[in-house]
mmCIF file of N, CA and C in Angstrom:
data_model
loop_
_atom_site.group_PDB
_atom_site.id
_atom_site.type_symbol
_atom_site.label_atom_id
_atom_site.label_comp_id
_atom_site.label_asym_id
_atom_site.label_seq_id
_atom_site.Cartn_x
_atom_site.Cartn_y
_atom_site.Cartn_z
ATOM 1 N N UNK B 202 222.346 274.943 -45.559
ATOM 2 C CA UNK B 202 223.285 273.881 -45.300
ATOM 3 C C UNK B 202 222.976 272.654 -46.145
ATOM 4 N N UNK B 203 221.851 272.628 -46.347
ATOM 5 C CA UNK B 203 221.183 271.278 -46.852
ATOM 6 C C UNK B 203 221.701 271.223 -48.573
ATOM 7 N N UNK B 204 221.485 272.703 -48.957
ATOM 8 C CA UNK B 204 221.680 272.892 -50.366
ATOM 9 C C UNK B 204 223.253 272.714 -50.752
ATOM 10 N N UNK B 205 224.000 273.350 -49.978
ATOM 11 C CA UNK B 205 225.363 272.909 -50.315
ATOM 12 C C UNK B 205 225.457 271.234 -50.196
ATOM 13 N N UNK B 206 225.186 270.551 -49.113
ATOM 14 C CA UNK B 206 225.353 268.935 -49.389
ATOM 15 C C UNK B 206 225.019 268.163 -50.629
ATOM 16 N N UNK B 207 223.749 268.645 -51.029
ATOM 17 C CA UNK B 207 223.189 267.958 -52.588
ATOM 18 C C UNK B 207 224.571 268.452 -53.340
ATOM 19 N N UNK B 208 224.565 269.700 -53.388
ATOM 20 C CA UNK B 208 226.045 269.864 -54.746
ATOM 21 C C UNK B 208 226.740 269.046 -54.401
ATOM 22 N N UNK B 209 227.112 269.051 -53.451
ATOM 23 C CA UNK B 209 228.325 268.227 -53.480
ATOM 24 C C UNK B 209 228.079 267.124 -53.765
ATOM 25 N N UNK B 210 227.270 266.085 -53.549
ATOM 26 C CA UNK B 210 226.591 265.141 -53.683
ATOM 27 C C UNK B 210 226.225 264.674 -54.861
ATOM 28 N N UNK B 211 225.972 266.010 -56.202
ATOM 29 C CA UNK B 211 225.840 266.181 -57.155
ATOM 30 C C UNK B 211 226.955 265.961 -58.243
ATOM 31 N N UNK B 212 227.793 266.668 -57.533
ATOM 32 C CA UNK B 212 229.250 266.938 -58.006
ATOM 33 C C UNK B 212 229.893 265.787 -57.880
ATOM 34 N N UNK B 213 229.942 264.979 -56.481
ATOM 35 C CA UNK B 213 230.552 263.450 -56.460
ATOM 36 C C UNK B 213 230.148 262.813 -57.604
ATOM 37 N N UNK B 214 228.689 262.488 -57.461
ATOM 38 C CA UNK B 214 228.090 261.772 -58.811
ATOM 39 C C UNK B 214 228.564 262.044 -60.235
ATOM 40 N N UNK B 215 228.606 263.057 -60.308
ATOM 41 C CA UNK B 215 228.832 263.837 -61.618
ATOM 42 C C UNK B 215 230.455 263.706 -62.313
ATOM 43 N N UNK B 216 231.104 263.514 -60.859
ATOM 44 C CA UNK B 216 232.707 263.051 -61.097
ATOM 45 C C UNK B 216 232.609 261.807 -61.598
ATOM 46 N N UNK B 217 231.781 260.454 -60.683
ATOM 47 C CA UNK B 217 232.206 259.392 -60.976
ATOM 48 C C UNK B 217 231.668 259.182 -62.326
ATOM 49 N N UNK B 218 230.519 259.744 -63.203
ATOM 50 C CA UNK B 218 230.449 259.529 -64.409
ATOM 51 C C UNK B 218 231.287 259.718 -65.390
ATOM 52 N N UNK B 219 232.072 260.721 -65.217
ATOM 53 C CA UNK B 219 232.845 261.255 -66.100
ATOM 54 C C UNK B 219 233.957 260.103 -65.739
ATOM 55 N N UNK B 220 234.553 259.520 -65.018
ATOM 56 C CA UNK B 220 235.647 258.512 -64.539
ATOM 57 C C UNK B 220 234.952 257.435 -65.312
ATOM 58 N N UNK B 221 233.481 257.152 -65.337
ATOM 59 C CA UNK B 221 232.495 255.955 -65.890
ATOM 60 C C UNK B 221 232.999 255.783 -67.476
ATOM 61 N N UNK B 222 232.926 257.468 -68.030
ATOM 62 C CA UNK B 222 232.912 257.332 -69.607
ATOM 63 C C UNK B 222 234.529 257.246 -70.046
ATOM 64 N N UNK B 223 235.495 258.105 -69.065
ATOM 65 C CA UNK B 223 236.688 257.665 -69.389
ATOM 66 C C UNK B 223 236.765 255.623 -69.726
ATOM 67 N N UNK B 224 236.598 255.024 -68.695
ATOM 68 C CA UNK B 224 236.937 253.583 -68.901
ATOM 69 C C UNK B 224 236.038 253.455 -69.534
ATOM 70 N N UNK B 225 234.793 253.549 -70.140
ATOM 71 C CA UNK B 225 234.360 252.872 -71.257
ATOM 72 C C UNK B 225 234.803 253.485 -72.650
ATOM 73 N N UNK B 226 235.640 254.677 -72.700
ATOM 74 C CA UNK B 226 236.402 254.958 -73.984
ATOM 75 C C UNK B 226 237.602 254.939 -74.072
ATOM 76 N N UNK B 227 238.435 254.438 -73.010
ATOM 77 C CA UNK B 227 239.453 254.223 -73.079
ATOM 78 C C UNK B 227 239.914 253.227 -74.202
ATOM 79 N N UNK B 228 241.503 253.401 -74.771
ATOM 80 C CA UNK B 228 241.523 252.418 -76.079
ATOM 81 C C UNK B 228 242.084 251.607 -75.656
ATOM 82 N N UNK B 229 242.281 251.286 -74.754
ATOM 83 C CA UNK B 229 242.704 249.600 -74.405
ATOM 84 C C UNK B 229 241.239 248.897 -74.103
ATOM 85 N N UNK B 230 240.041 249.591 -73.575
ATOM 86 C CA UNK B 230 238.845 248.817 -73.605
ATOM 87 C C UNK B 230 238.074 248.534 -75.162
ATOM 88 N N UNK B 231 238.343 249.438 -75.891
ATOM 89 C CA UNK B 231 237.612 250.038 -77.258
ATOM 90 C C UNK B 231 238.314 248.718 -78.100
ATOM 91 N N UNK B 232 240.216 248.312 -78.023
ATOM 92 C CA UNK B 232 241.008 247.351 -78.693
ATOM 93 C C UNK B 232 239.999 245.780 -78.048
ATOM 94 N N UNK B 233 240.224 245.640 -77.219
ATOM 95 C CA UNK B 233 238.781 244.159 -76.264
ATOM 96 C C UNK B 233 238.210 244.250 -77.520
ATOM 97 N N UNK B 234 237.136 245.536 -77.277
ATOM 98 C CA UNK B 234 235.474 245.335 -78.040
ATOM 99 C C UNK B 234 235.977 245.104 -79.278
ATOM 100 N N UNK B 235 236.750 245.784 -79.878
ATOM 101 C CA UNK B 235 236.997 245.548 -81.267
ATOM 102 C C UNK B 235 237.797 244.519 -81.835
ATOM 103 N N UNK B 236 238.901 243.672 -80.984
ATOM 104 C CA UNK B 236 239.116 242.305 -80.899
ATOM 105 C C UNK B 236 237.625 241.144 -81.114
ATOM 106 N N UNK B 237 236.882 241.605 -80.111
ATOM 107 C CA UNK B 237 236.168 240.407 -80.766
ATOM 108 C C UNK B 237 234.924 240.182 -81.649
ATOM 109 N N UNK B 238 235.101 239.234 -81.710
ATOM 110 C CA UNK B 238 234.616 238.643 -83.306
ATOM 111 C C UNK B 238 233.858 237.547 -83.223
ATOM 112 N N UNK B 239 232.465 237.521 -83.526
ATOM 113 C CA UNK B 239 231.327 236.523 -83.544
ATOM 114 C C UNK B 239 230.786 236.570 -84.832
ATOM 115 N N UNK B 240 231.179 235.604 -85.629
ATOM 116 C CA UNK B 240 230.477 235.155 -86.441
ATOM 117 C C UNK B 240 230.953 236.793 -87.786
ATOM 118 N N UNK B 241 232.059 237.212 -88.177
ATOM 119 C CA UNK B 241 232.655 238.258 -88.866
ATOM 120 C C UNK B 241 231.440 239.306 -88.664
ATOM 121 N N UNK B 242 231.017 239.764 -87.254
ATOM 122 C CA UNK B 242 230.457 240.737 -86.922
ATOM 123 C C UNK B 242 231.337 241.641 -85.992
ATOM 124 N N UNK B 243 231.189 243.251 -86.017
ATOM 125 C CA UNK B 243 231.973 244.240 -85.983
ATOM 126 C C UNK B 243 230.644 244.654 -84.583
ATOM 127 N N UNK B 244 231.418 244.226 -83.168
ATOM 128 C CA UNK B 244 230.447 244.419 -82.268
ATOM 129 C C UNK B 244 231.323 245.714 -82.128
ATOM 130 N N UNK B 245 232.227 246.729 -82.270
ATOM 131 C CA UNK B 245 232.426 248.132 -82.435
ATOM 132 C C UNK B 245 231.830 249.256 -82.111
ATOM 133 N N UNK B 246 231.164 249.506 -83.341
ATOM 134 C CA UNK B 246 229.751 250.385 -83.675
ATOM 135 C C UNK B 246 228.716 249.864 -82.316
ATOM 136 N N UNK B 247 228.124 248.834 -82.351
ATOM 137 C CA UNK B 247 227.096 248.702 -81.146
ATOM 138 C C UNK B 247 227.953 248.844 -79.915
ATOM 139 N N UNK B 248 228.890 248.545 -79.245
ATOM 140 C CA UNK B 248 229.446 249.143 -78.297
ATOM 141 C C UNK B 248 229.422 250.731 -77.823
ATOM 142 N N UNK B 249 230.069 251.132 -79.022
ATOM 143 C CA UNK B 249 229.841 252.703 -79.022
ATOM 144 C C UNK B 249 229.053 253.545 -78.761
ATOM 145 N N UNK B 250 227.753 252.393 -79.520
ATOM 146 C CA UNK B 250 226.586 253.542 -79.778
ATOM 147 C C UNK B 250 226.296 253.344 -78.086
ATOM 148 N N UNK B 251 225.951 252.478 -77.605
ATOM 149 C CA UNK B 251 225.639 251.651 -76.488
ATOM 150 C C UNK B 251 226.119 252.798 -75.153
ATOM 151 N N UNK B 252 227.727 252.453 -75.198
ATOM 152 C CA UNK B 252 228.376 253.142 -74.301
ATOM 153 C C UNK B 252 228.107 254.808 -74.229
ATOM 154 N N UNK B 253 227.621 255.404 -75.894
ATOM 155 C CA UNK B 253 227.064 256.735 -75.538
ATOM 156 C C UNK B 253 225.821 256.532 -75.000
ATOM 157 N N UNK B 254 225.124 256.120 -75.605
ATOM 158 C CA UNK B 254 223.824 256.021 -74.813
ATOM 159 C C UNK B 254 223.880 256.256 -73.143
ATOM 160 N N UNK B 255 224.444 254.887 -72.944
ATOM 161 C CA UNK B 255 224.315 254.597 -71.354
ATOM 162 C C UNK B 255 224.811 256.150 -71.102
ATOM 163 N N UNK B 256 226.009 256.548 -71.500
ATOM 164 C CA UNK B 256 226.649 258.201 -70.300
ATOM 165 C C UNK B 256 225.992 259.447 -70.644
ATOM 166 N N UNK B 257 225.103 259.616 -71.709
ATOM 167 C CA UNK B 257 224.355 260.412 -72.123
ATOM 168 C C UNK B 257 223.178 260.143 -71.125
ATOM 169 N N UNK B 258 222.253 259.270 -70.917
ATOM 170 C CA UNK B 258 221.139 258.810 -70.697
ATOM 171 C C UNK B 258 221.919 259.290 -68.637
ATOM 172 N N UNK B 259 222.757 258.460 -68.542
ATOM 173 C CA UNK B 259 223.225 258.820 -67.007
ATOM 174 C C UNK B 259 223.484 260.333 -66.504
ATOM 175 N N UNK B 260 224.044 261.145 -67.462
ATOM 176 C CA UNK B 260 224.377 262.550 -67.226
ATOM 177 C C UNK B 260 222.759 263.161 -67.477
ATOM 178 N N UNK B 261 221.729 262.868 -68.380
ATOM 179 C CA UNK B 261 220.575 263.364 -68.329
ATOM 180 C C UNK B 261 219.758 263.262 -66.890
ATOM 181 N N UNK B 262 219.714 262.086 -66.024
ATOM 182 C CA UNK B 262 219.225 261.487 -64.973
ATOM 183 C C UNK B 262 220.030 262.140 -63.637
ATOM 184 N N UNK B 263 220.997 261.956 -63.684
ATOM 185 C CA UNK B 263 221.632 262.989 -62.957
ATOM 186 C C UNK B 263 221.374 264.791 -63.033
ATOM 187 N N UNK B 264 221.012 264.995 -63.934
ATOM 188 C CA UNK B 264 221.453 266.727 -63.700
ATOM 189 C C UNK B 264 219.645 267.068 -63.706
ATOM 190 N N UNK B 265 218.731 265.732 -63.924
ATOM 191 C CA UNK B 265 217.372 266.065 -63.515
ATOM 192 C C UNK B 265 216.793 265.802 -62.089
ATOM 193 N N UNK B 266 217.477 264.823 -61.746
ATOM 194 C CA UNK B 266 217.330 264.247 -60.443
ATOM 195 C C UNK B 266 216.873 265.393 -59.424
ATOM 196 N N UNK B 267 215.554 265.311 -58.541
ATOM 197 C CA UNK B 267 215.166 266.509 -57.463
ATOM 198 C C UNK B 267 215.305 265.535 -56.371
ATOM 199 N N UNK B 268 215.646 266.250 -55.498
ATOM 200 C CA UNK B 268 215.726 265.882 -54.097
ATOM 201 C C UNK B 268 214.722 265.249 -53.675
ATOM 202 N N UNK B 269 214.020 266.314 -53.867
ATOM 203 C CA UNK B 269 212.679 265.967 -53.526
ATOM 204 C C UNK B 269 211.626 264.666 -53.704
ATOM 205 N N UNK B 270 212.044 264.479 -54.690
ATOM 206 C CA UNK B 270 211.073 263.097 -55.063
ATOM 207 C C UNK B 270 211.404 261.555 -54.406
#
């Protein structure tokens, strides 16, 4: 009983990331980042890299995550 709750539990989590990386690649958020402009720097690229990072780094932490600990 216990083991089916974590999936699911797993699976919730695992949904809301994927909902996480939709809005951070969505192109009405991507047009924002790439609108602005400090000093004729292209904050773009560091967004990107950034925003993979973070859902890469979150989907790694998630699918290692033990109960147990």
């Amino acid at each position: 009983m216990k083991s089916s709750g974590l999936k699911s539990r797993k699976t919730e989590r695992l949904m809301a990331l994927v909902a996480i990386a939709l809005l951070l690649f969505c192109p009405p958020m991507i047009l924002v980042v790439d609108r602005i402009s400090a000093s004729h720097i292209g904050w773009l690229p560091l967004y990107l890299f950034s925003a993979w990072v973070i859902v890469i780094g979150l989907a790694a932490w998630l699918m290692e995550h033990r109960a147990g600990r």
